[in-house]
Amino acid sequence: MLDIKFIKENKSIIEDAIAKKGLVVDVEALLSADKKRLLLLGEVEKKRAKQNEVSAEIAKSTDPAEKQERIQEMQELKKDLQKKESALKETMKKWRTLILQIPNIPDASVPIGKSEEDNVEEATGGEKPSFSFPPKNHRELMKNLDMVDFEAGSKVHGFRGYFLKNDGAELSWALWNYARDFFGQRGFTPVIAPAIVRQEYFYATGHLPTDADDLYKTQDDDYLSGTAEVPLMAYHADEILKKEDLPKRYLAFSPCYRREAGSYGKDTKGLVRVHEFFKFEQLILCEASHETSVLLHEEINKNMEEFVASLSLPWRRLAISTGDLKTAQVKSYDTEVWIPSENAYREMGSASYYHDFQSRRFNIKYDDKGTKRYVHSLNATALATPRILVALIENNQQKDGGIALPPLLQKYMGKESIPSRS
């Protein structure tokens, strides 16, 4: 959420951000609601002050007639105050709805575009494999190696269900342990985060209302999180941090849940899009400095790229265009990994920064020599499973149907390869 004072003083910048992100937001309606909000707030405060004044007069009065007159005046004030408070409540409700629609302002370095088609490739790494045989997709390879059971997954869970088993489960655990060691050397505090989170915190991160159709909701009106970003941001809600403790770096592991409501007909088979998965997430809270945010954004994105590269996977970095940028984001990168069976790169993670857009909603501040400032927030994927198995298995498949394991994973698996069963 942007500061209303900034919005009022920079209307043209806000409207430009709205246009760049391809949104439809009525800024004038917000400004009008804000004028009404301030007017009603002033009237309510005056009524309350008058009420306190009359209350004091009643307490001091020794004249029964005068006291009765003041009591009647108090009753009228109370009725009038209730009407003003009710009007203020309705105006605040409209004001909050409108201000939550105002997007963050894209950085000047973000490519201008209308959709994901306008995302820009900025870097690539690794070599795409060259096979002397027709490569198989991960579904066929894993089923032949008894690493996955999609039929049982569909029976138990339904659409997009899966069971990882044998070396499929072992490979996931190996990746988790390797990720712990890899990121553990980079100054992160390890956390296991809850996946059931209060509704208000999804609004605070910006996942609501835009992602409402993609979230699972409980009977208690809580939601299942699709990323540890949400509970990690909530961890410090309503806190004032010490500047010397910044930046705070967290590496969180959690189960994640997404309905994939907007992807019907896409990736209906296999492990690319599933409803339940497990993810390591990087999250940083830092001082309110654009320069610091930019440096840390590059750092956490580089962490992800280096992790993927350490697994000998071909990858590329995309700078997300304004039209594909989410409402809360200032800038974002996607890291994509090569999928041989599709002859294409597929997203494996993203890295984004938000300035104080999220921290204002969470009310997370730090004390800067007596001045309370909102922290800046950043997050990035560290590892998402089982999706990375798709790239790992397809890029390392052997002619006989076995899978060669990247050297850095071999000690975690206790072997150099997953042998063919044929």
Coordinates of C-alpha atoms in Angstrom, one line a residue:
M1 CA 0.0 0.0 0.0
L2 CA 1.3 3.4 -0.9
D3 CA 1.1 6.4 1.4
I4 CA -2.1 8.4 0.8
K5 CA -0.1 11.6 1.0
F6 CA 2.2 10.4 -1.7
I7 CA -0.8 9.4 -3.9
K8 CA -2.4 12.8 -3.5
E9 CA 0.9 14.6 -4.3
N10 CA 1.8 12.4 -7.2
K11 CA -1.4 11.6 -9.0
S12 CA 0.2 11.6 -12.5
I13 CA 2.9 9.1 -11.4
I14 CA 0.2 6.8 -9.9
E15 CA -1.9 7.0 -13.1
D16 CA 1.2 6.2 -15.1
A17 CA 1.9 3.1 -12.9
I18 CA -1.7 2.0 -13.3
A19 CA -1.4 2.3 -17.1
K20 CA 1.9 0.5 -17.2
K21 CA 0.6 -2.5 -15.2
G22 CA -2.5 -2.7 -17.4
L23 CA -5.0 -2.0 -14.5
V24 CA -8.2 -0.1 -14.2
V25 CA -8.3 1.9 -11.0
D26 CA -10.4 5.0 -10.2
V27 CA -7.9 7.3 -8.6
E28 CA -10.4 10.2 -8.5
A29 CA -12.8 8.0 -6.5
L30 CA -10.0 7.4 -3.9
L31 CA -9.1 11.1 -3.7
S32 CA -12.8 12.0 -3.2
A33 CA -13.2 9.3 -0.6
D34 CA -10.1 10.6 1.2
K35 CA -11.5 14.1 1.3
K36 CA -14.8 12.8 2.8
R37 CA -12.8 10.6 5.2
L38 CA -10.8 13.6 6.5
L39 CA -13.9 15.8 6.8
L40 CA -15.8 13.1 8.8
L41 CA -12.8 12.3 10.9
G42 CA -12.5 16.0 11.9
E43 CA -16.2 16.2 12.7
V44 CA -16.0 13.0 14.8
E45 CA -13.1 14.3 16.7
K46 CA -14.9 17.6 17.4
K47 CA -18.0 15.8 18.6
R48 CA -15.9 13.6 20.9
A49 CA -14.1 16.6 22.3
K50 CA -17.5 18.4 22.9
Q51 CA -18.8 15.2 24.5
N52 CA -15.9 15.1 26.9
E53 CA -16.4 18.8 27.7
V54 CA -20.1 18.4 28.5
S55 CA -19.3 15.3 30.5
A56 CA -16.9 17.3 32.7
E57 CA -19.6 20.0 33.1
I58 CA -22.1 17.5 34.3
A59 CA -19.7 16.1 36.8
K60 CA -19.0 19.6 38.2
S61 CA -22.5 20.9 38.2
T62 CA -24.4 21.2 41.5
D63 CA -27.5 22.7 39.9
P64 CA -30.1 19.9 39.2
A65 CA -31.7 21.9 36.4
E66 CA -28.4 22.7 34.8
K67 CA -27.2 19.1 35.1
Q68 CA -30.4 17.8 33.5
E69 CA -29.9 20.3 30.6
R70 CA -26.4 19.1 30.1
I71 CA -27.5 15.5 30.2
Q72 CA -30.0 16.2 27.4
E73 CA -27.3 17.9 25.5
M74 CA -25.1 14.8 26.0
Q75 CA -27.8 12.6 24.7
E76 CA -28.1 14.7 21.5
L77 CA -24.4 14.7 21.1
K78 CA -24.3 10.9 21.5
K79 CA -26.9 10.4 18.8
D80 CA -25.1 12.8 16.4
L81 CA -21.8 11.2 17.1
Q82 CA -23.1 7.8 16.4
K83 CA -24.4 9.0 13.0
K84 CA -21.0 10.6 12.2
E85 CA -19.1 7.5 13.3
S86 CA -21.4 5.3 11.2
A87 CA -20.7 7.5 8.2
L88 CA -17.0 7.5 8.9
K89 CA -17.0 3.7 9.1
E90 CA -18.7 3.4 5.7
T91 CA -16.3 5.9 4.2
M92 CA -13.3 4.2 5.6
K93 CA -14.5 0.9 4.2
K94 CA -14.8 2.4 0.7
W95 CA -11.4 4.2 1.2
R96 CA -9.6 1.0 2.2
T97 CA -11.1 -0.9 -0.8
L98 CA -9.9 1.8 -3.2
I99 CA -6.4 2.3 -1.8
L100 CA -5.8 -1.4 -1.9
Q101 CA -6.3 -1.2 -5.6
I102 CA -3.5 1.3 -6.1
P103 CA -0.4 -0.6 -7.5
N104 CA 3.2 -0.1 -6.6
I105 CA 5.3 2.0 -9.0
P106 CA 7.5 -0.1 -11.4
D107 CA 11.2 0.7 -11.3
A108 CA 12.5 2.6 -14.4
S109 CA 14.5 -0.4 -15.4
V110 CA 11.4 -2.6 -15.8
P111 CA 10.7 -3.4 -19.4
I112 CA 7.5 -1.8 -20.8
G113 CA 5.0 -4.3 -22.0
K114 CA 1.4 -5.5 -21.9
S115 CA 1.9 -9.2 -20.9
E116 CA 4.3 -12.0 -20.3
E117 CA 5.0 -12.0 -24.0
D118 CA 7.0 -8.8 -23.4
N119 CA 9.2 -10.2 -20.7
V120 CA 12.9 -9.7 -21.6
E121 CA 15.6 -12.4 -21.5
E122 CA 18.6 -10.9 -19.7
A123 CA 21.0 -13.8 -19.1
T124 CA 21.4 -17.5 -19.7
G125 CA 23.6 -20.1 -18.1
G126 CA 24.6 -23.8 -18.6
E127 CA 24.5 -25.9 -21.7
K128 CA 21.4 -27.6 -23.0
P129 CA 21.8 -31.4 -23.3
S130 CA 22.4 -33.0 -26.7
F131 CA 20.9 -36.5 -26.8
S132 CA 21.8 -39.3 -29.2
F133 CA 18.3 -40.7 -28.6
P134 CA 14.8 -39.3 -28.5
P135 CA 14.4 -37.8 -25.0
K136 CA 11.5 -38.9 -22.9
N137 CA 9.4 -36.6 -20.7
H138 CA 9.6 -36.8 -16.9
R139 CA 6.3 -38.6 -16.5
E140 CA 7.4 -41.6 -18.6
L141 CA 10.9 -41.6 -17.1
M142 CA 9.7 -41.5 -13.5
K143 CA 6.9 -44.1 -14.0
N144 CA 9.4 -46.5 -15.6
L145 CA 11.7 -46.0 -12.6
D146 CA 8.8 -46.4 -10.1
M147 CA 9.5 -42.9 -8.8
V148 CA 5.9 -41.6 -9.0
D149 CA 2.4 -42.8 -9.0
F150 CA -0.1 -40.5 -10.7
E151 CA -2.9 -42.9 -10.7
A152 CA -2.9 -43.4 -7.0
G153 CA -2.5 -39.6 -6.6
S154 CA -5.6 -39.0 -8.7
K155 CA -7.5 -41.6 -6.7
V156 CA -6.6 -40.1 -3.3
H157 CA -6.5 -36.4 -4.2
G158 CA -8.1 -36.0 -7.5
F159 CA -7.0 -33.8 -10.4
R160 CA -3.2 -33.0 -10.2
G161 CA -2.7 -35.5 -7.4
Y162 CA 0.6 -37.5 -7.2
F163 CA 2.6 -39.8 -4.9
L164 CA 6.4 -39.5 -5.0
K165 CA 7.9 -42.8 -4.0
N166 CA 11.2 -44.7 -3.9
D167 CA 13.9 -42.6 -5.6
G168 CA 11.3 -39.9 -6.3
A169 CA 10.9 -39.3 -2.5
E170 CA 14.6 -39.8 -1.9
L171 CA 15.5 -37.2 -4.6
S172 CA 13.2 -34.7 -3.1
W173 CA 14.7 -35.1 0.4
A174 CA 18.2 -34.9 -1.1
L175 CA 17.3 -31.6 -2.8
W176 CA 15.9 -30.2 0.5
N177 CA 19.0 -31.2 2.4
Y178 CA 21.2 -29.7 -0.3
A179 CA 19.2 -26.5 -0.3
R180 CA 19.6 -26.3 3.5
D181 CA 23.4 -26.5 3.1
F182 CA 23.6 -24.2 0.1
F183 CA 21.6 -21.4 1.5
G184 CA 22.7 -22.0 5.1
Q185 CA 26.1 -20.6 4.1
R186 CA 24.5 -17.3 3.0
G187 CA 23.5 -15.8 6.3
F188 CA 19.8 -16.8 6.4
T189 CA 17.9 -17.7 9.6
P190 CA 16.2 -21.1 8.9
V191 CA 12.5 -21.2 9.6
I192 CA 9.7 -23.8 9.2
A193 CA 6.6 -21.6 8.5
P194 CA 2.9 -22.4 9.0
A195 CA 0.8 -22.8 5.8
I196 CA -2.5 -21.8 7.4
V197 CA -2.6 -18.0 7.7
R198 CA -5.1 -15.4 8.6
Q199 CA -7.0 -13.7 5.7
E200 CA -5.8 -10.2 6.6
Y201 CA -2.2 -11.1 5.9
F202 CA -3.0 -12.2 2.3
Y203 CA -4.4 -8.7 1.7
A204 CA -1.2 -7.3 3.3
T205 CA 1.1 -9.1 0.9
G206 CA -1.1 -8.3 -2.1
H207 CA -2.2 -11.9 -2.8
L208 CA -5.8 -10.8 -2.0
P209 CA -8.0 -9.8 -3.7
T210 CA -6.2 -10.5 -7.0
D211 CA -5.4 -14.2 -6.3
A212 CA -8.7 -15.1 -4.5
D213 CA -9.6 -17.8 -7.0
D214 CA -6.2 -19.5 -6.6
L215 CA -6.2 -19.8 -2.8
Y216 CA -7.7 -22.6 -0.7
K217 CA -9.9 -21.3 2.1
T218 CA -10.7 -23.0 5.4
Q219 CA -14.1 -23.1 7.2
D220 CA -12.6 -20.6 9.6
D221 CA -12.0 -18.0 6.9
D222 CA -8.3 -18.6 7.0
Y223 CA -6.3 -19.5 3.9
L224 CA -3.7 -22.0 2.9
S225 CA -0.6 -20.2 1.7
G226 CA 0.9 -20.7 -1.7
T227 CA 4.3 -19.3 -0.5
A228 CA 6.1 -18.8 2.8
E229 CA 6.3 -15.1 1.9
V230 CA 2.9 -14.6 3.6
P231 CA 3.6 -16.1 7.0
L232 CA 7.1 -14.7 7.0
M233 CA 5.9 -11.1 6.5
A234 CA 3.3 -11.7 9.2
Y235 CA 6.0 -12.8 11.6
H236 CA 7.0 -9.2 12.3
A237 CA 3.5 -7.6 11.9
D238 CA 3.0 -4.5 14.1
E239 CA 6.7 -4.6 15.3
I240 CA 9.3 -1.9 15.5
L241 CA 12.7 -3.4 14.7
K242 CA 16.2 -2.1 15.5
K243 CA 18.1 -0.6 12.5
E244 CA 21.2 -2.5 13.6
D245 CA 19.3 -5.8 13.2
L246 CA 18.6 -5.1 9.5
P247 CA 18.7 -6.7 7.1
K248 CA 16.8 -9.6 8.5
R249 CA 17.3 -12.7 6.2
Y250 CA 15.0 -15.7 6.4
L251 CA 15.0 -19.0 4.6
A252 CA 11.6 -20.6 5.2
F253 CA 10.5 -24.1 4.4
S254 CA 6.7 -24.8 4.1
P255 CA 4.1 -26.8 2.3
C256 CA 2.3 -24.7 -0.3
Y257 CA -1.1 -24.9 -1.8
R258 CA -2.5 -23.4 -5.0
R259 CA -5.7 -24.2 -6.8
E260 CA -4.2 -23.4 -10.2
A261 CA -7.6 -21.9 -11.0
G262 CA -6.3 -19.9 -13.9
S263 CA -4.5 -22.7 -15.6
Y264 CA -7.2 -25.1 -16.7
G265 CA -6.0 -27.1 -19.7
K266 CA -2.4 -26.3 -19.0
D267 CA 0.1 -28.9 -17.7
T268 CA -2.7 -31.2 -16.7
K269 CA -0.2 -34.1 -16.6
G270 CA 2.9 -34.5 -14.5
L271 CA 4.6 -32.4 -11.9
V272 CA 4.8 -28.9 -13.4
R273 CA 1.5 -27.6 -11.9
V274 CA 0.2 -29.3 -8.8
H275 CA -2.1 -28.3 -6.0
E276 CA 0.3 -29.2 -3.1
F277 CA 4.1 -28.8 -3.1
F278 CA 7.0 -27.9 -0.9
K279 CA 9.1 -24.8 -1.2
F280 CA 12.1 -23.0 0.3
E281 CA 11.6 -19.2 0.2
Q282 CA 14.1 -16.4 0.8
L283 CA 12.8 -13.3 2.4
I284 CA 14.6 -10.1 3.5
L285 CA 13.5 -7.1 5.5
C286 CA 15.9 -4.1 5.1
E287 CA 16.2 -0.4 5.7
A288 CA 14.1 2.0 3.6
S289 CA 16.6 2.5 0.9
H290 CA 16.0 2.0 -2.8
E291 CA 19.7 1.4 -3.4
T292 CA 19.8 -1.3 -0.7
S293 CA 16.6 -3.0 -2.1
V294 CA 18.1 -3.1 -5.5
L295 CA 21.4 -4.7 -4.3
L296 CA 19.6 -7.2 -2.1
H297 CA 17.2 -8.1 -5.0
E298 CA 20.1 -8.9 -7.2
E299 CA 21.7 -10.9 -4.4
I300 CA 18.7 -13.2 -3.7
N301 CA 18.1 -13.6 -7.4
K302 CA 21.7 -14.6 -7.9
N303 CA 21.4 -17.1 -5.0
M304 CA 18.6 -18.8 -6.9
E305 CA 20.5 -18.8 -10.2
E306 CA 23.6 -20.2 -8.6
F307 CA 21.6 -22.9 -6.9
V308 CA 20.1 -24.0 -10.2
A309 CA 23.5 -23.7 -12.0
S310 CA 25.1 -25.9 -9.2
L311 CA 22.7 -28.7 -10.3
S312 CA 24.1 -28.3 -13.9
L313 CA 20.7 -27.2 -15.2
P314 CA 20.5 -24.8 -18.2
W315 CA 18.7 -21.7 -17.1
R316 CA 17.8 -18.2 -18.1
R317 CA 16.7 -15.0 -16.4
L318 CA 13.7 -13.0 -17.5
A319 CA 13.0 -9.4 -16.5
I320 CA 9.3 -9.2 -16.0
S321 CA 7.5 -6.5 -18.0
T322 CA 5.2 -3.9 -16.5
G323 CA 2.1 -5.6 -17.9
D324 CA 3.1 -8.9 -16.2
L325 CA 4.3 -7.4 -13.0
K326 CA 2.1 -8.0 -10.0
T327 CA 0.3 -5.1 -8.2
A328 CA 2.7 -5.0 -5.2
Q329 CA 6.0 -5.5 -7.1
V330 CA 8.5 -2.8 -8.0
K331 CA 10.6 -5.2 -10.0
S332 CA 10.7 -9.0 -10.5
Y333 CA 12.8 -11.6 -12.2
D334 CA 11.8 -15.1 -13.2
T335 CA 14.4 -17.9 -13.3
E336 CA 13.5 -20.5 -15.9
V337 CA 15.0 -23.9 -16.5
W338 CA 15.3 -25.9 -19.8
I339 CA 12.8 -28.7 -20.2
P340 CA 14.0 -31.0 -23.1
S341 CA 10.7 -32.7 -23.7
E342 CA 9.1 -29.3 -24.4
N343 CA 12.1 -27.8 -26.1
A344 CA 11.4 -24.7 -23.9
Y345 CA 12.3 -23.0 -20.7
R346 CA 9.9 -23.2 -17.8
E347 CA 9.6 -21.1 -14.7
M348 CA 11.3 -22.5 -11.6
G349 CA 11.2 -19.4 -9.3
S350 CA 11.0 -15.7 -9.1
A351 CA 12.6 -12.8 -7.1
S352 CA 10.9 -9.5 -6.4
Y353 CA 11.1 -6.4 -4.3
Y354 CA 8.4 -4.1 -3.0
H355 CA 9.9 -1.1 -1.2
D356 CA 7.5 -0.4 1.8
F357 CA 4.3 -1.4 -0.1
Q358 CA 3.8 -4.6 2.0
S359 CA 5.3 -3.3 5.3
R360 CA 2.8 -0.4 5.5
R361 CA 0.0 -3.0 5.4
F362 CA 1.8 -5.1 8.0
N363 CA 2.9 -2.1 10.0
I364 CA 6.5 -3.2 10.2
K365 CA 8.8 -0.4 11.1
Y366 CA 12.3 0.2 12.4
D367 CA 13.8 2.9 14.6
D368 CA 16.2 5.1 12.7
K369 CA 17.7 7.4 15.3
G370 CA 14.2 8.2 16.8
T371 CA 12.4 8.3 13.4
K372 CA 10.1 5.3 12.7
R373 CA 10.4 4.2 9.1
Y374 CA 8.7 1.3 7.3
V375 CA 11.1 -1.5 6.3
H376 CA 11.5 -2.6 2.7
S377 CA 10.7 -6.2 1.8
L378 CA 12.1 -8.6 -0.8
N379 CA 11.5 -12.3 -1.5
A380 CA 12.7 -15.0 -3.9
T381 CA 12.3 -18.7 -4.4
A382 CA 15.1 -20.8 -3.2
L383 CA 13.8 -24.2 -4.3
A384 CA 10.3 -25.5 -5.3
T385 CA 9.6 -29.2 -5.4
P386 CA 8.5 -31.3 -7.1
R387 CA 8.7 -28.9 -10.1
I388 CA 12.5 -28.9 -10.2
L389 CA 12.4 -32.7 -10.5
V390 CA 11.0 -32.2 -14.0
A391 CA 14.1 -30.4 -15.2
L392 CA 16.5 -32.5 -13.2
I393 CA 15.3 -35.8 -14.5
E394 CA 14.7 -34.8 -18.1
N395 CA 18.1 -33.0 -18.5
N396 CA 20.0 -36.0 -16.9
Q397 CA 18.2 -38.9 -18.6
Q398 CA 20.3 -41.7 -20.0
K399 CA 19.8 -43.8 -23.1
D400 CA 18.8 -46.8 -21.1
G401 CA 16.2 -44.8 -19.1
G402 CA 18.3 -44.2 -16.0
I403 CA 19.1 -40.8 -14.5
A404 CA 22.6 -39.5 -13.9
L405 CA 22.8 -37.4 -10.7
P406 CA 24.5 -34.1 -10.6
P407 CA 27.8 -34.4 -8.6
L408 CA 26.7 -32.1 -5.8
L409 CA 23.6 -34.3 -5.2
Q410 CA 25.4 -37.6 -5.2
K411 CA 26.4 -37.5 -1.5
Y412 CA 22.9 -36.7 -0.5
M413 CA 21.5 -39.7 -2.5
G414 CA 24.4 -42.0 -1.7
K415 CA 24.9 -42.9 -5.3
E416 CA 25.9 -41.5 -8.7
S417 CA 22.7 -42.4 -10.6
I418 CA 19.2 -43.8 -10.5
P419 CA 19.7 -47.0 -12.5
S420 CA 17.4 -48.1 -15.3
R421 CA 14.9 -50.9 -14.5
S422 CA 14.7 -52.2 -18.0

